Coordinates of C-alpha atoms in Angstrom, one line a residue:
M1 CA -30.8 10.2 9.0
E2 CA -29.5 6.7 9.0
M3 CA -29.7 5.0 5.6
E4 CA -30.6 1.3 5.0
A5 CA -27.5 -0.8 5.4
N6 CA -28.1 -2.6 2.2
S7 CA -28.6 0.5 -0.1
W8 CA -25.2 0.0 -1.8
D9 CA -25.9 -3.7 -2.3
S10 CA -29.1 -2.8 -4.0
W11 CA -27.4 -0.2 -6.2
V12 CA -24.6 -2.6 -7.2
D13 CA -27.2 -5.3 -8.0
Q14 CA -29.1 -2.9 -10.2
A15 CA -25.8 -1.9 -11.9
L16 CA -24.9 -5.6 -12.5
S17 CA -28.4 -6.2 -13.9
R18 CA -27.9 -3.3 -16.4
L19 CA -24.5 -4.8 -17.4
H20 CA -26.2 -8.2 -18.0
S21 CA -28.8 -6.6 -20.2
L22 CA -26.1 -4.8 -22.2
K23 CA -24.1 -8.0 -22.4
L24 CA -21.1 -6.3 -20.7
I25 CA -20.6 -8.7 -17.7
R26 CA -17.1 -10.1 -17.8
S27 CA -15.9 -13.4 -16.3
L28 CA -12.8 -14.9 -15.0
R29 CA -12.1 -18.4 -16.4
P30 CA -9.2 -19.9 -14.5
I31 CA -6.6 -21.9 -16.4
H32 CA -5.8 -25.1 -14.5
L33 CA -2.1 -25.5 -14.1
P34 CA -0.7 -29.0 -13.6
N35 CA 0.8 -30.3 -10.3
P36 CA -1.0 -29.9 -6.9
L37 CA -1.5 -26.4 -5.5
P38 CA 0.7 -25.6 -2.5
T39 CA -0.8 -26.0 1.0
P40 CA 0.2 -24.2 4.2
R41 CA 2.2 -27.4 5.2
D42 CA 4.4 -26.9 2.2
F43 CA 5.9 -23.7 3.5
E44 CA 8.8 -23.7 6.0
V45 CA 8.6 -21.1 8.7
F46 CA 11.1 -19.8 11.2
H47 CA 10.8 -18.6 14.8
H48 CA 13.6 -16.1 15.2
L49 CA 15.8 -13.7 13.2
S50 CA 18.1 -15.5 10.8
P51 CA 21.3 -14.4 9.0
W52 CA 19.5 -14.2 5.7
D53 CA 17.0 -11.7 7.1
R54 CA 19.7 -9.0 6.9
L55 CA 19.6 -9.2 3.1
A56 CA 16.3 -7.2 3.3
I57 CA 18.1 -4.2 4.8
E58 CA 21.8 -4.5 4.1
I59 CA 22.3 -3.1 0.6
K60 CA 25.1 -1.8 -1.7
I61 CA 25.3 1.0 -4.2
S62 CA 28.1 1.6 -6.7
E63 CA 30.7 4.3 -6.1
P64 CA 29.4 6.3 -9.1
T65 CA 25.9 6.2 -7.7
F66 CA 27.2 7.3 -4.3
L67 CA 29.1 10.2 -5.8
K68 CA 26.2 11.4 -7.9
W69 CA 23.9 11.2 -4.8
V70 CA 26.1 13.1 -2.4
N71 CA 26.8 15.7 -5.0
E72 CA 23.1 16.0 -6.0
I73 CA 23.8 15.1 -9.6
P74 CA 20.7 14.0 -11.5
S75 CA 20.8 10.3 -12.6
S76 CA 18.8 8.1 -14.8
G77 CA 20.4 5.0 -13.3
D78 CA 22.7 4.4 -16.2
E79 CA 25.8 4.3 -13.9
A80 CA 24.6 0.9 -12.7
A81 CA 25.4 -0.7 -16.1
C82 CA 28.8 -2.0 -14.9
G83 CA 31.0 -3.3 -17.8
D84 CA 28.7 -2.1 -20.5
G85 CA 31.0 -0.4 -23.0
L86 CA 33.5 0.6 -20.2
D87 CA 37.0 0.4 -21.7
D88 CA 38.8 2.6 -19.2
E89 CA 40.2 0.5 -16.4
K90 CA 39.8 3.3 -13.8
V91 CA 36.2 3.8 -14.7
L92 CA 35.5 0.1 -14.6
A93 CA 37.2 -0.2 -11.2
S94 CA 35.0 2.7 -9.8
H95 CA 31.9 0.8 -10.9
Q96 CA 33.0 -2.4 -9.3
K97 CA 33.7 -0.6 -6.0
S98 CA 30.6 -0.3 -3.8
R99 CA 29.3 1.3 -0.6
D100 CA 27.5 -0.7 2.1
L101 CA 24.3 0.9 3.4
L102 CA 21.7 0.1 6.0
L103 CA 18.2 0.5 4.5
F104 CA 15.8 2.7 6.5
S105 CA 13.6 3.9 3.7
G106 CA 11.9 0.8 2.2
N107 CA 8.4 -0.7 2.7
D108 CA 9.5 -4.3 3.3
Y109 CA 8.2 -4.1 6.9
L110 CA 8.5 -7.8 7.8
G111 CA 11.7 -8.4 5.8
L112 CA 10.0 -11.1 3.7
S113 CA 11.6 -10.1 0.5
S114 CA 14.7 -12.2 1.5
H115 CA 12.8 -15.1 3.0
P116 CA 14.0 -18.4 1.6
T117 CA 10.6 -20.0 1.7
I118 CA 9.1 -17.3 -0.5
G119 CA 12.1 -17.4 -2.9
K120 CA 11.8 -21.2 -3.2
A121 CA 8.0 -20.9 -4.0
A122 CA 8.7 -18.5 -6.8
A123 CA 11.5 -20.6 -8.2
K124 CA 9.5 -23.8 -8.1
A125 CA 6.5 -22.2 -9.9
A126 CA 8.8 -20.7 -12.5
Q127 CA 10.4 -24.1 -13.2
E128 CA 7.1 -25.9 -13.4
H129 CA 4.9 -23.3 -15.1
G130 CA 7.3 -20.7 -16.7
M131 CA 7.3 -16.9 -16.1
G132 CA 4.7 -15.3 -18.4
P133 CA 1.1 -14.9 -17.4
R134 CA 0.3 -15.0 -21.2
G135 CA -2.3 -12.2 -21.1
S136 CA -4.8 -10.2 -19.0
A137 CA -6.8 -11.9 -16.3
L138 CA -10.0 -11.8 -18.4
V139 CA -8.3 -13.4 -21.4
C140 CA -5.9 -16.1 -20.3
G141 CA -3.7 -14.8 -17.5
Y142 CA -5.9 -16.0 -14.6
T143 CA -5.1 -19.4 -13.1
N144 CA -6.0 -21.7 -10.2
Y145 CA -3.0 -20.2 -8.4
H146 CA -4.5 -16.7 -8.7
R147 CA -7.8 -18.0 -7.4
L148 CA -6.2 -19.6 -4.4
L149 CA -4.3 -16.4 -3.5
E150 CA -7.6 -14.4 -3.8
S151 CA -9.3 -16.8 -1.4
C152 CA -6.4 -16.5 1.1
L153 CA -6.5 -12.7 1.0
A154 CA -10.3 -12.7 1.4
D155 CA -9.9 -14.9 4.5
L156 CA -7.2 -12.5 5.8
K157 CA -9.4 -9.5 5.4
K158 CA -12.6 -11.2 6.5
K159 CA -14.3 -10.5 3.2
E160 CA -16.5 -12.7 0.9
D161 CA -14.1 -12.5 -2.0
C162 CA -11.1 -10.7 -3.5
L163 CA -9.8 -9.5 -6.9
L164 CA -6.1 -9.6 -7.7
C165 CA -4.7 -6.6 -9.6
P166 CA -1.2 -6.1 -11.2
T167 CA -0.4 -3.3 -8.6
G168 CA -1.9 -1.5 -5.7
F169 CA -2.1 1.6 -7.9
A170 CA -4.1 -0.3 -10.5
A171 CA -6.4 -1.7 -7.7
N172 CA -7.3 1.8 -6.5
M173 CA -7.8 3.1 -10.0
A174 CA -10.0 0.2 -10.9
L175 CA -12.1 0.5 -7.8
M176 CA -12.7 4.3 -8.1
V177 CA -13.8 4.0 -11.7
A178 CA -16.1 1.1 -10.8
L179 CA -17.6 3.2 -8.0
G180 CA -18.4 6.0 -10.5
S181 CA -19.8 3.5 -13.0
V182 CA -22.7 2.7 -10.6
S183 CA -24.2 6.1 -11.2
S184 CA -23.7 5.8 -15.0
L185 CA -25.3 2.4 -15.2
L186 CA -28.3 3.4 -13.1
S187 CA -28.9 6.6 -15.1
A188 CA -31.5 6.4 -17.9
D189 CA -29.1 7.7 -20.6
Q190 CA -25.8 6.6 -19.0
K191 CA -25.0 10.2 -18.4
P192 CA -26.0 10.8 -14.7
L193 CA -27.6 14.0 -13.7
K194 CA -25.8 16.0 -11.0
D195 CA -28.0 14.5 -8.2
E196 CA -27.5 11.0 -9.5
R197 CA -23.7 11.1 -9.2
V198 CA -21.7 9.2 -6.6
A199 CA -20.3 11.5 -3.8
I200 CA -16.8 10.5 -2.9
F201 CA -15.3 11.9 0.3
S202 CA -11.5 11.6 0.3
D203 CA -9.0 12.4 3.1
A204 CA -6.7 15.3 2.1
L205 CA -3.6 13.1 2.4
N206 CA -4.8 10.0 0.6
H207 CA -2.4 8.2 -1.8
A208 CA -1.9 9.4 -5.3
S209 CA -3.6 6.3 -6.7
I210 CA -6.8 7.2 -4.9
I211 CA -6.6 10.8 -6.0
D212 CA -6.0 9.8 -9.7
G213 CA -8.8 7.3 -9.5
I214 CA -11.4 9.7 -8.2
R215 CA -10.3 12.4 -10.6
L216 CA -10.9 10.0 -13.5
A217 CA -14.3 9.2 -12.1
E218 CA -15.1 12.9 -11.7
R219 CA -13.9 13.6 -15.3
Q220 CA -16.2 10.9 -16.6
G221 CA -19.1 12.8 -15.0
S222 CA -20.0 10.0 -12.7
A223 CA -18.7 11.3 -9.4
E224 CA -18.4 14.4 -7.3
I225 CA -15.4 14.8 -5.1
F226 CA -15.3 16.2 -1.5
V227 CA -12.0 16.5 0.2
Y228 CA -12.0 16.6 4.0
R229 CA -9.2 17.8 6.2
H230 CA -6.7 15.1 7.2
C231 CA -8.3 12.8 9.7
D232 CA -10.7 15.6 10.7
M233 CA -14.0 13.8 11.5
P234 CA -16.0 16.9 12.5
H235 CA -15.2 18.3 9.0
L236 CA -16.1 15.0 7.3
N237 CA -19.4 14.9 9.3
E238 CA -20.2 18.4 8.2
L239 CA -19.6 17.6 4.5
L240 CA -21.6 14.4 4.7
S241 CA -24.5 16.2 6.5
S242 CA -24.7 19.0 3.9
C243 CA -24.3 16.7 0.9
T244 CA -27.7 16.0 -0.9
L245 CA -26.3 13.2 -3.1
E246 CA -27.7 9.8 -2.1
K247 CA -24.8 7.6 -3.0
K248 CA -21.9 8.4 -0.6
V249 CA -18.5 6.8 -0.4
V250 CA -15.7 7.6 2.1
V251 CA -12.2 6.5 1.1
T252 CA -9.1 6.8 3.2
D253 CA -5.7 5.4 3.7
S254 CA -5.6 3.3 6.9
L255 CA -2.0 4.0 7.7
F256 CA -0.7 7.1 5.9
S257 CA 2.4 6.5 4.0
M258 CA 4.1 9.9 4.3
D259 CA 2.9 10.8 7.8
G260 CA 2.8 7.5 9.7
D261 CA -0.5 8.2 11.4
F262 CA -3.6 6.0 11.4
A263 CA -7.1 6.9 10.1
P264 CA -9.5 7.3 13.0
M265 CA -11.2 4.0 12.4
A266 CA -13.6 4.0 15.4
E267 CA -14.9 7.4 14.4
L268 CA -15.2 6.5 10.8
A269 CA -17.3 3.4 11.9
K270 CA -19.6 5.7 13.9
L271 CA -20.1 8.1 11.0
R272 CA -20.8 5.1 8.7
K273 CA -23.6 4.0 10.9
K274 CA -25.0 7.6 11.0
H275 CA -24.7 8.4 7.3
G276 CA -24.9 5.0 5.6
F277 CA -21.9 5.6 3.3
L278 CA -19.7 2.9 1.8
L279 CA -16.4 2.8 3.7
V280 CA -13.3 2.0 1.6
I281 CA -9.8 1.8 3.1
D282 CA -6.4 1.5 1.4
D283 CA -4.6 -0.8 3.8
A284 CA -1.3 -0.8 1.8
H285 CA 0.9 -0.1 4.8
G286 CA -1.2 -1.9 7.4
T287 CA -1.6 -5.3 5.8
F288 CA 0.5 -8.0 7.6
V289 CA 1.9 -5.2 9.9
C290 CA -1.1 -4.6 12.1
G291 CA -3.5 -6.9 13.9
K292 CA -2.9 -10.2 15.7
N293 CA -3.1 -12.2 12.5
G294 CA -1.7 -9.5 10.2
G295 CA -5.2 -8.6 8.9
G296 CA -4.3 -5.0 8.9
V297 CA -5.5 -1.8 10.5
A298 CA -9.2 -2.8 10.6
E299 CA -8.3 -5.9 12.6
E300 CA -6.0 -3.8 14.9
F301 CA -8.9 -1.5 15.7
N302 CA -11.6 -4.3 15.7
C303 CA -13.7 -2.8 13.0
E304 CA -13.4 -5.3 10.1
S305 CA -17.1 -5.5 9.7
D306 CA -17.4 -1.7 9.3
V307 CA -15.1 -1.7 6.3
D308 CA -17.0 -2.5 3.1
I309 CA -14.0 -2.7 0.7
C310 CA -10.3 -3.0 1.5
V311 CA -7.6 -2.3 -1.0
G312 CA -4.1 -3.6 -0.4
T313 CA -0.8 -4.2 -1.9
L314 CA 1.5 -7.2 -2.0
S315 CA 4.7 -5.2 -2.6
K316 CA 5.2 -3.9 0.9
A317 CA 5.0 -6.1 4.0
A318 CA 4.4 -9.2 1.8
G319 CA 7.8 -8.5 0.2
C320 CA 6.4 -9.5 -3.3
H321 CA 4.4 -7.6 -6.0
G322 CA 0.8 -6.9 -6.9
G323 CA -2.4 -5.5 -5.5
F324 CA -5.8 -6.7 -4.4
I325 CA -9.4 -5.6 -3.6
A326 CA -11.1 -7.5 -0.8
C327 CA -14.8 -7.1 -1.1
S328 CA -18.1 -8.9 -1.7
K329 CA -18.8 -11.1 -4.7
R330 CA -21.1 -8.5 -6.2
W331 CA -18.5 -5.8 -5.9
K332 CA -15.9 -8.1 -7.4
Q333 CA -18.1 -8.8 -10.4
L334 CA -18.7 -5.1 -11.0
I335 CA -15.0 -4.1 -10.6
L336 CA -13.7 -6.8 -13.0
S337 CA -16.4 -5.7 -15.5
R338 CA -15.8 -1.9 -15.3
G339 CA -12.3 -1.4 -13.8
R340 CA -10.2 -0.4 -16.8
S341 CA -6.9 -0.7 -15.0
F342 CA -7.7 -4.3 -14.2
I343 CA -9.3 -5.2 -17.5
F344 CA -6.5 -3.8 -19.7
S345 CA -3.5 -4.9 -17.6
T346 CA -1.5 -8.1 -17.9
A347 CA -2.2 -10.5 -15.0
M348 CA 0.3 -11.2 -12.2
P349 CA 2.9 -13.8 -13.3
V350 CA 2.4 -17.2 -11.7
P351 CA 5.8 -17.3 -9.9
V352 CA 4.9 -13.9 -8.2
V353 CA 1.5 -15.3 -7.2
A354 CA 3.2 -18.5 -5.8
A355 CA 5.6 -16.3 -3.9
T356 CA 2.8 -14.2 -2.5
L357 CA 0.9 -17.3 -1.4
A358 CA 4.0 -18.3 0.6
A359 CA 4.3 -14.8 2.0
V360 CA 0.7 -14.8 3.3
I361 CA 1.3 -18.1 5.2
V362 CA 4.7 -17.0 6.5
A363 CA 3.4 -13.6 7.6
K364 CA 0.5 -15.2 9.5
K365 CA 2.6 -17.9 11.2
E366 CA 5.8 -15.9 12.0
K367 CA 4.0 -13.7 14.5
W368 CA 7.4 -12.7 16.0
R369 CA 8.0 -10.5 13.0
R370 CA 5.0 -8.3 13.9
A371 CA 6.1 -8.2 17.5
A372 CA 9.6 -7.2 16.4
I373 CA 8.6 -4.3 14.3
W374 CA 6.6 -2.8 17.1
N375 CA 9.5 -3.4 19.5
R376 CA 11.6 -1.2 17.1
V377 CA 8.9 1.5 17.2
Q378 CA 9.3 1.4 21.0
D379 CA 13.1 1.6 20.7
F380 CA 12.9 4.7 18.5
R381 CA 10.5 6.3 20.9
A382 CA 12.7 5.6 23.9
L383 CA 15.9 6.8 22.2
T384 CA 14.5 10.0 20.8
G385 CA 11.6 11.0 23.0
I386 CA 9.4 11.4 19.9
P387 CA 6.0 9.7 20.5
I388 CA 5.8 7.9 17.1
G389 CA 2.8 5.6 16.6
S390 CA 3.9 3.4 13.7
P391 CA 6.9 2.1 11.8
I392 CA 6.6 5.1 9.4
I393 CA 8.5 8.0 10.9
S394 CA 8.0 11.4 9.2
L395 CA 10.7 13.9 10.3
I396 CA 9.8 17.2 8.7
V397 CA 12.7 19.5 8.2
G398 CA 11.0 22.2 6.1
S399 CA 13.0 23.3 3.1
E400 CA 14.0 21.1 0.2
E401 CA 17.7 21.9 0.6
R402 CA 17.6 21.0 4.3
A403 CA 16.0 17.7 3.6
L404 CA 18.5 16.9 0.8
Q405 CA 21.4 17.9 3.0
A406 CA 20.2 15.7 5.8
S407 CA 19.7 12.8 3.4
R408 CA 23.3 13.2 2.1
H409 CA 24.7 13.3 5.6
L410 CA 22.9 10.0 6.4
L411 CA 24.2 8.5 3.2
K412 CA 27.8 9.3 4.2
S413 CA 27.1 7.8 7.6
G414 CA 26.0 4.5 5.9
F415 CA 22.2 4.9 6.0
H416 CA 19.8 4.8 3.0
V417 CA 17.1 7.4 3.9
T418 CA 15.7 9.5 1.1
A419 CA 14.5 13.1 1.2
I420 CA 10.8 13.4 0.4
R421 CA 10.0 16.5 -1.6
P422 CA 7.1 18.1 -3.6
P423 CA 5.0 16.9 -5.3
T424 CA 5.0 13.9 -3.0
V425 CA 4.4 16.2 0.0
P426 CA 3.3 19.9 0.2
P427 CA 5.9 22.7 -0.2
N428 CA 7.9 23.6 2.9
S429 CA 7.0 20.2 4.4
C430 CA 10.0 18.3 3.0
R431 CA 11.0 15.5 5.2
L432 CA 13.1 12.4 6.0
R433 CA 10.9 9.4 5.8
V434 CA 12.3 6.7 8.1
T435 CA 10.8 3.2 8.1
L436 CA 11.5 0.5 10.7
T437 CA 11.3 -3.2 10.0
S438 CA 11.2 -6.4 11.9
V439 CA 14.7 -7.3 10.8
H440 CA 16.3 -4.1 12.1
T441 CA 17.9 -4.6 15.5
T442 CA 17.9 -2.3 18.5
E443 CA 21.5 -1.6 17.7
D444 CA 20.6 -0.5 14.2
V445 CA 18.1 1.9 15.5
K446 CA 20.6 3.3 18.0
K447 CA 23.1 4.0 15.3
L448 CA 20.5 5.7 13.1
T449 CA 19.3 8.0 15.9
V450 CA 22.9 9.1 16.5
A451 CA 23.3 10.0 12.8
L452 CA 19.9 11.7 12.8
S453 CA 20.9 13.8 15.8
D454 CA 24.0 14.9 14.0
C455 CA 22.1 16.2 10.9
I456 CA 18.8 17.5 12.1
G457 CA 19.0 17.7 15.9
L458 CA 16.4 15.3 17.3
T459 CA 16.1 17.4 20.5
Q460 CA 14.3 20.1 18.3
I461 CA 11.7 17.6 17.0
R462 CA 8.2 17.9 18.3
V463 CA 5.0 16.2 17.3
Y464 CA 2.8 18.3 15.1
S465 CA -0.6 17.9 16.8
S466 CA -3.0 18.3 13.9
S467 CA -1.7 15.3 12.0
G468 CA 0.6 13.5 14.4
Y469 CA 3.8 13.5 12.5
A470 CA 7.2 14.7 13.8
R471 CA 8.0 18.2 12.8
L472 CA 11.1 20.4 13.2

């Protein structure tokens, strides 16, 4: 039975009314920083790959770090403290020696972390306004810069409003707790009965921040969790159909970080119309990478209006730091009043906000970067015969030792590709997670595939049909 489209709006309005009566509504009071806010015309853009773009993927590690890595010696990173109490000349010399590596394991998909326009925006804001945000957003850390970035992100995601969070992890935590709070606020004694709880349906391979958030909501007694098999829409439909709880939410990664496959957005949109659930996506790996304007996976699949709430991060393709929740104004009001990881966290520093503002403009205007990253996907597909579908390539090798061995081989060959092991992935599904960027060249990809063939034998790789990642 199809539910009223505005059911969730009504429930959120009732929850906000309850917060008003309890005097628990919180507000953002922006501090006005002097000097005019930046405009899109202030940001210089480029139309082709530049020498400084290579800084995003050409990295160095010290010789001690290299030796510990290849010999699988645990490290807390202290070997990077070059010159700190090092009296032995030989030891000091070894720290000063470094290895050049080509990075194929980061999330800086557009290479914006080294973009001069973004660096200049951060430096200018730091010089004019200082570094510290001074406090949490609800106290004194929220400024007119934060508000401008929220408006830009809301426009990007085609949503009414947006709430900045210190990280993407904090954004998911805040949202999941706020979702659960709806049932608590609508309950007569703030302890919802079983049939009053929010039913949250979560993909089996969702990010840890979603999992931790819904676990917290469940522990608070405000939500009940249903996990559906990865991207399995018949299973999700079955769970939705048999669930008697009225308030339903489906939450999924849009582009899965460890598997590189997309959520079935069109099928989710159909199920949303059938069951009337609230659809939440975590577009951490799709924002700025997918869609004509970089609007993400929902724009790519032409279903932006079917997504009710979009969580994202600014630390991946934006090349900066922070997280956000693009949503309606009523949802923003609820989250900033009930999302503990937002309420009790220090706000994003102004220079980071300024850099991210520049990144949003650059990512929109430099469309060649999106074209380049998908060209690299085609390069890898042509060179290996593996039908990958995104810049995230999951090469499953099975055992932990085999994954570590392959990673060490790539390190010796001059590539930074880390082995992904439990608990990040299930046992016996250890893998090499390779990520492509717009600043890699075809020649970079060719060299990588040669090194991969030497350590894992790409001719043995096939696509694992149930989830779409490459498996040995």
